[in-house]
Amino acid sequence: MGPRLSLEEKRKRMMDIFHEMPEPFLLKELERIGPKQKGIVSQSVKDVVQSLVDDGMCHCEKVGTSNFFWAFPSEAAVKRKNKMMQLEKELAQMQAKQKELADLIANAQLGREHTEERGYLLEEMTETEALWNRQQEELKQFKECDPVLMNRKREEAVMAKDAANRWTDNVFIIQSWVRDKFNMDMGEFNKFFGIPAEFDSV
């Protein structure tokens, strides 16, 4: 008996079947091919195929009383390319927002005593910078077109976006602190620190 396969390895091997033989299959055909060609036990084939359908990686169409499953290589390539472009765009937006907020923080610290809000904001920025750097490194692997890695990158991009929104909330906290501490009008504060009128959460 061969080594026990993880779910992700089974999914990968099942996609290999679809791409090596680009044609629709009945479930019973996959249950026969899976063990013979890819070492996927027949009892798990149904769950593996369903997980691929749920993730949009393969199609399922009912014809009469039978369900047919397929996933063509050209479709996978287009989906991977589109997702990769979307992720790269989100990363670029996050980098721009990061620089903008880092500049705001630097300006807010000039001539000001350290506050708990600023300390929290700096900690958030450091954590998100580390996350962004990790994403940059993993993006190199992502370009290998691994669909599992793409899904993970999409989730991390959402996390990074949420972190950027937390920065924005903390900038608003600093605005309130300055307003209460120095009796400064918000319009003057924004003008002094160069905060645009449209500044808001992403």
mmCIF file with all atom_site columns, N, CA and C in Angstrom, residues 126-163:
data_model
loop_
_atom_site.group_PDB
_atom_site.id
_atom_site.type_symbol
_atom_site.label_atom_id
_atom_site.label_alt_id
_atom_site.label_comp_id
_atom_site.label_asym_id
_atom_site.label_entity_id
_atom_site.label_seq_id
_atom_site.pdbx_PDB_ins_code
_atom_site.Cartn_x
_atom_site.Cartn_y
_atom_site.Cartn_z
_atom_site.occupancy
_atom_site.B_iso_or_equiv
_atom_site.pdbx_formal_charge
_atom_site.auth_seq_id
_atom_site.auth_comp_id
_atom_site.auth_asym_id
_atom_site.auth_atom_id
_atom_site.pdbx_PDB_model_num
ATOM 1   N N  . THR A 1 126 ? 3.879  47.675 11.936  1.00 0.00 ? 126 THR A N  1
ATOM 2   C CA . THR A 1 126 ? 4.990  46.727 11.876  1.00 0.00 ? 126 THR A CA 1
ATOM 3   C C  . THR A 1 126 ? 4.497  45.328 11.519  1.00 0.00 ? 126 THR A C  1
ATOM 4   N N  . GLU A 1 127 ? 3.395  44.908 12.140  1.00 0.00 ? 127 GLU A N  1
ATOM 5   C CA . GLU A 1 127 ? 2.852  43.580 11.858  1.00 0.00 ? 127 GLU A CA 1
ATOM 6   C C  . GLU A 1 127 ? 2.401  43.465 10.410  1.00 0.00 ? 127 GLU A C  1
ATOM 7   N N  . THR A 1 128 ? 1.774  44.508 9.897   1.00 0.00 ? 128 THR A N  1
ATOM 8   C CA . THR A 1 128 ? 1.273  44.454 8.536   1.00 0.00 ? 128 THR A CA 1
ATOM 9   C C  . THR A 1 128 ? 2.414  44.539 7.523   1.00 0.00 ? 128 THR A C  1
ATOM 10  N N  . GLU A 1 129 ? 3.464  45.298 7.856   1.00 0.00 ? 129 GLU A N  1
ATOM 11  C CA . GLU A 1 129 ? 4.635  45.324 6.982   1.00 0.00 ? 129 GLU A CA 1
ATOM 12  C C  . GLU A 1 129 ? 5.244  43.928 6.871   1.00 0.00 ? 129 GLU A C  1
ATOM 13  N N  . ALA A 1 130 ? 5.318  43.222 8.011   1.00 0.00 ? 130 ALA A N  1
ATOM 14  C CA . ALA A 1 130 ? 5.867  41.866 8.000   1.00 0.00 ? 130 ALA A CA 1
ATOM 15  C C  . ALA A 1 130 ? 4.992  40.953 7.151   1.00 0.00 ? 130 ALA A C  1
ATOM 16  N N  . LEU A 1 131 ? 3.662  41.094 7.270   1.00 0.00 ? 131 LEU A N  1
ATOM 17  C CA . LEU A 1 131 ? 2.745  40.296 6.458   1.00 0.00 ? 131 LEU A CA 1
ATOM 18  C C  . LEU A 1 131 ? 2.924  40.589 4.986   1.00 0.00 ? 131 LEU A C  1
ATOM 19  N N  . TRP A 1 132 ? 3.068  41.874 4.651   1.00 0.00 ? 132 TRP A N  1
ATOM 20  C CA . TRP A 1 132 ? 3.238  42.244 3.247   1.00 0.00 ? 132 TRP A CA 1
ATOM 21  C C  . TRP A 1 132 ? 4.537  41.682 2.690   1.00 0.00 ? 132 TRP A C  1
ATOM 22  N N  . ASN A 1 133 ? 5.617  41.718 3.472   1.00 0.00 ? 133 ASN A N  1
ATOM 23  C CA . ASN A 1 133 ? 6.901  41.166 3.023   1.00 0.00 ? 133 ASN A CA 1
ATOM 24  C C  . ASN A 1 133 ? 6.800  39.668 2.780   1.00 0.00 ? 133 ASN A C  1
ATOM 25  N N  . ARG A 1 134 ? 6.081  38.978 3.680   1.00 0.00 ? 134 ARG A N  1
ATOM 26  C CA . ARG A 1 134 ? 5.893  37.535 3.478   1.00 0.00 ? 134 ARG A CA 1
ATOM 27  C C  . ARG A 1 134 ? 5.108  37.261 2.207   1.00 0.00 ? 134 ARG A C  1
ATOM 28  N N  . GLN A 1 135 ? 4.109  38.100 1.948   1.00 0.00 ? 135 GLN A N  1
ATOM 29  C CA . GLN A 1 135 ? 3.312  37.910 0.737   1.00 0.00 ? 135 GLN A CA 1
ATOM 30  C C  . GLN A 1 135 ? 4.160  38.120 -0.508  1.00 0.00 ? 135 GLN A C  1
ATOM 31  N N  . GLN A 1 136 ? 5.069  39.093 -0.444  1.00 0.00 ? 136 GLN A N  1
ATOM 32  C CA . GLN A 1 136 ? 5.944  39.339 -1.577  1.00 0.00 ? 136 GLN A CA 1
ATOM 33  C C  . GLN A 1 136 ? 6.796  38.108 -1.883  1.00 0.00 ? 136 GLN A C  1
ATOM 34  N N  . GLU A 1 137 ? 7.321  37.472 -0.831  1.00 0.00 ? 137 GLU A N  1
ATOM 35  C CA . GLU A 1 137 ? 8.157  36.286 -1.021  1.00 0.00 ? 137 GLU A CA 1
ATOM 36  C C  . GLU A 1 137 ? 7.326  35.116 -1.546  1.00 0.00 ? 137 GLU A C  1
ATOM 37  N N  . GLU A 1 138 ? 6.134  34.947 -0.970  1.00 0.00 ? 138 GLU A N  1
ATOM 38  C CA . GLU A 1 138 ? 5.295  33.821 -1.377  1.00 0.00 ? 138 GLU A CA 1
ATOM 39  C C  . GLU A 1 138 ? 4.680  34.040 -2.760  1.00 0.00 ? 138 GLU A C  1
ATOM 40  N N  . LEU A 1 139 ? 4.596  35.300 -3.188  1.00 0.00 ? 139 LEU A N  1
ATOM 41  C CA . LEU A 1 139 ? 4.059  35.584 -4.513  1.00 0.00 ? 139 LEU A CA 1
ATOM 42  C C  . LEU A 1 139 ? 4.931  34.947 -5.593  1.00 0.00 ? 139 LEU A C  1
ATOM 43  N N  . LYS A 1 140 ? 6.237  34.830 -5.310  1.00 0.00 ? 140 LYS A N  1
ATOM 44  C CA . LYS A 1 140 ? 7.128  34.176 -6.265  1.00 0.00 ? 140 LYS A CA 1
ATOM 45  C C  . LYS A 1 140 ? 6.709  32.721 -6.471  1.00 0.00 ? 140 LYS A C  1
ATOM 46  N N  . GLN A 1 141 ? 6.325  32.048 -5.383  1.00 0.00 ? 141 GLN A N  1
ATOM 47  C CA . GLN A 1 141 ? 5.831  30.676 -5.501  1.00 0.00 ? 141 GLN A CA 1
ATOM 48  C C  . GLN A 1 141 ? 4.454  30.660 -6.146  1.00 0.00 ? 141 GLN A C  1
ATOM 49  N N  . PHE A 1 142 ? 3.663  31.692 -5.836  1.00 0.00 ? 142 PHE A N  1
ATOM 50  C CA . PHE A 1 142 ? 2.309  31.767 -6.391  1.00 0.00 ? 142 PHE A CA 1
ATOM 51  C C  . PHE A 1 142 ? 2.330  31.778 -7.911  1.00 0.00 ? 142 PHE A C  1
ATOM 52  N N  . LYS A 1 143 ? 3.378  32.377 -8.469  1.00 0.00 ? 143 LYS A N  1
ATOM 53  C CA . LYS A 1 143 ? 3.470  32.456 -9.914  1.00 0.00 ? 143 LYS A CA 1
ATOM 54  C C  . LYS A 1 143 ? 3.731  31.093 -10.547 1.00 0.00 ? 143 LYS A C  1
ATOM 55  N N  . GLU A 1 144 ? 3.965  30.072 -9.695  1.00 0.00 ? 144 GLU A N  1
ATOM 56  C CA . GLU A 1 144 ? 4.049  28.701 -10.190 1.00 0.00 ? 144 GLU A CA 1
ATOM 57  C C  . GLU A 1 144 ? 2.655  28.167 -10.518 1.00 0.00 ? 144 GLU A C  1
ATOM 58  N N  . CYS A 1 145 ? 1.615  28.994 -10.221 1.00 0.00 ? 145 CYS A N  1
ATOM 59  C CA . CYS A 1 145 ? 0.216  28.679 -10.556 1.00 0.00 ? 145 CYS A CA 1
ATOM 60  C C  . CYS A 1 145 ? -0.353 27.557 -9.695  1.00 0.00 ? 145 CYS A C  1
ATOM 61  N N  . ASP A 1 146 ? 0.013  27.520 -8.424  1.00 0.00 ? 146 ASP A N  1
ATOM 62  C CA . ASP A 1 146 ? -0.548 26.554 -7.489  1.00 0.00 ? 146 ASP A CA 1
ATOM 63  C C  . ASP A 1 146 ? -1.905 27.081 -7.026  1.00 0.00 ? 146 ASP A C  1
ATOM 64  N N  . PRO A 1 147 ? -3.035 26.408 -7.364  1.00 0.00 ? 147 PRO A N  1
ATOM 65  C CA . PRO A 1 147 ? -4.351 26.923 -6.996  1.00 0.00 ? 147 PRO A CA 1
ATOM 66  C C  . PRO A 1 147 ? -4.559 26.998 -5.483  1.00 0.00 ? 147 PRO A C  1
ATOM 67  N N  . VAL A 1 148 ? -3.963 26.092 -4.716  1.00 0.00 ? 148 VAL A N  1
ATOM 68  C CA . VAL A 1 148 ? -4.109 26.126 -3.260  1.00 0.00 ? 148 VAL A CA 1
ATOM 69  C C  . VAL A 1 148 ? -3.434 27.368 -2.705  1.00 0.00 ? 148 VAL A C  1
ATOM 70  N N  . LEU A 1 149 ? -2.236 27.660 -3.211  1.00 0.00 ? 149 LEU A N  1
ATOM 71  C CA . LEU A 1 149 ? -1.510 28.845 -2.761  1.00 0.00 ? 149 LEU A CA 1
ATOM 72  C C  . LEU A 1 149 ? -2.256 30.112 -3.156  1.00 0.00 ? 149 LEU A C  1
ATOM 73  N N  . MET A 1 150 ? -2.889 30.102 -4.339  1.00 0.00 ? 150 MET A N  1
ATOM 74  C CA . MET A 1 150 ? -3.654 31.270 -4.764  1.00 0.00 ? 150 MET A CA 1
ATOM 75  C C  . MET A 1 150 ? -4.795 31.567 -3.798  1.00 0.00 ? 150 MET A C  1
ATOM 76  N N  . ASN A 1 151 ? -5.496 30.522 -3.361  1.00 0.00 ? 151 ASN A N  1
ATOM 77  C CA . ASN A 1 151 ? -6.592 30.732 -2.421  1.00 0.00 ? 151 ASN A CA 1
ATOM 78  C C  . ASN A 1 151 ? -6.077 31.313 -1.108  1.00 0.00 ? 151 ASN A C  1
ATOM 79  N N  . ARG A 1 152 ? -4.925 30.806 -0.653  1.00 0.00 ? 152 ARG A N  1
ATOM 80  C CA . ARG A 1 152 ? -4.361 31.312 0.582   1.00 0.00 ? 152 ARG A CA 1
ATOM 81  C C  . ARG A 1 152 ? -3.942 32.778 0.441   1.00 0.00 ? 152 ARG A C  1
ATOM 82  N N  . LYS A 1 153 ? -3.365 33.128 -0.695  1.00 0.00 ? 153 LYS A N  1
ATOM 83  C CA . LYS A 1 153 ? -2.942 34.511 -0.928  1.00 0.00 ? 153 LYS A CA 1
ATOM 84  C C  . LYS A 1 153 ? -4.145 35.439 -0.954  1.00 0.00 ? 153 LYS A C  1
ATOM 85  N N  . ARG A 1 154 ? -5.241 34.972 -1.527  1.00 0.00 ? 154 ARG A N  1
ATOM 86  C CA . ARG A 1 154 ? -6.438 35.803 -1.570  1.00 0.00 ? 154 ARG A CA 1
ATOM 87  C C  . ARG A 1 154 ? -6.942 36.089 -0.155  1.00 0.00 ? 154 ARG A C  1
ATOM 88  N N  . GLU A 1 155 ? -6.903 35.060 0.722   1.00 0.00 ? 155 GLU A N  1
ATOM 89  C CA . GLU A 1 155 ? -7.331 35.246 2.101   1.00 0.00 ? 155 GLU A CA 1
ATOM 90  C C  . GLU A 1 155 ? -6.398 36.210 2.840   1.00 0.00 ? 155 GLU A C  1
ATOM 91  N N  . GLU A 1 156 ? -5.084 36.079 2.601   1.00 0.00 ? 156 GLU A N  1
ATOM 92  C CA . GLU A 1 156 ? -4.133 36.953 3.268   1.00 0.00 ? 156 GLU A CA 1
ATOM 93  C C  . GLU A 1 156 ? -4.258 38.398 2.771   1.00 0.00 ? 156 GLU A C  1
ATOM 94  N N  . ALA A 1 157 ? -4.609 38.549 1.488   1.00 0.00 ? 157 ALA A N  1
ATOM 95  C CA . ALA A 1 157 ? -4.801 39.902 0.966   1.00 0.00 ? 157 ALA A CA 1
ATOM 96  C C  . ALA A 1 157 ? -5.992 40.565 1.659   1.00 0.00 ? 157 ALA A C  1
ATOM 97  N N  . VAL A 1 158 ? -7.046 39.783 1.933   1.00 0.00 ? 158 VAL A N  1
ATOM 98  C CA . VAL A 1 158 ? -8.199 40.317 2.654   1.00 0.00 ? 158 VAL A CA 1
ATOM 99  C C  . VAL A 1 158 ? -7.796 40.725 4.068   1.00 0.00 ? 158 VAL A C  1
ATOM 100 N N  . MET A 1 159 ? -6.940 39.871 4.710   1.00 0.00 ? 159 MET A N  1
ATOM 101 C CA . MET A 1 159 ? -6.461 40.190 6.049   1.00 0.00 ? 159 MET A CA 1
ATOM 102 C C  . MET A 1 159 ? -5.653 41.483 6.041   1.00 0.00 ? 159 MET A C  1
ATOM 103 N N  . ALA A 1 160 ? -4.820 41.643 5.005   1.00 0.00 ? 160 ALA A N  1
ATOM 104 C CA . ALA A 1 160 ? -3.999 42.852 4.921   1.00 0.00 ? 160 ALA A CA 1
ATOM 105 C C  . ALA A 1 160 ? -4.876 44.086 4.713   1.00 0.00 ? 160 ALA A C  1
ATOM 106 N N  . LYS A 1 161 ? -5.925 43.929 3.914   1.00 0.00 ? 161 LYS A N  1
ATOM 107 C CA . LYS A 1 161 ? -6.845 45.045 3.699   1.00 0.00 ? 161 LYS A CA 1
ATOM 108 C C  . LYS A 1 161 ? -7.525 45.439 5.008   1.00 0.00 ? 161 LYS A C  1
ATOM 109 N N  . ASP A 1 162 ? -7.922 44.421 5.800   1.00 0.00 ? 162 ASP A N  1
ATOM 110 C CA . ASP A 1 162 ? -8.527 44.698 7.094   1.00 0.00 ? 162 ASP A CA 1
ATOM 111 C C  . ASP A 1 162 ? -7.540 45.435 8.002   1.00 0.00 ? 162 ASP A C  1
ATOM 112 N N  . ALA A 1 163 ? -6.260 45.038 7.934   1.00 0.00 ? 163 ALA A N  1
ATOM 113 C CA . ALA A 1 163 ? -5.247 45.706 8.750   1.00 0.00 ? 163 ALA A CA 1
ATOM 114 C C  . ALA A 1 163 ? -5.104 47.167 8.330   1.00 0.00 ? 163 ALA A C  1
#
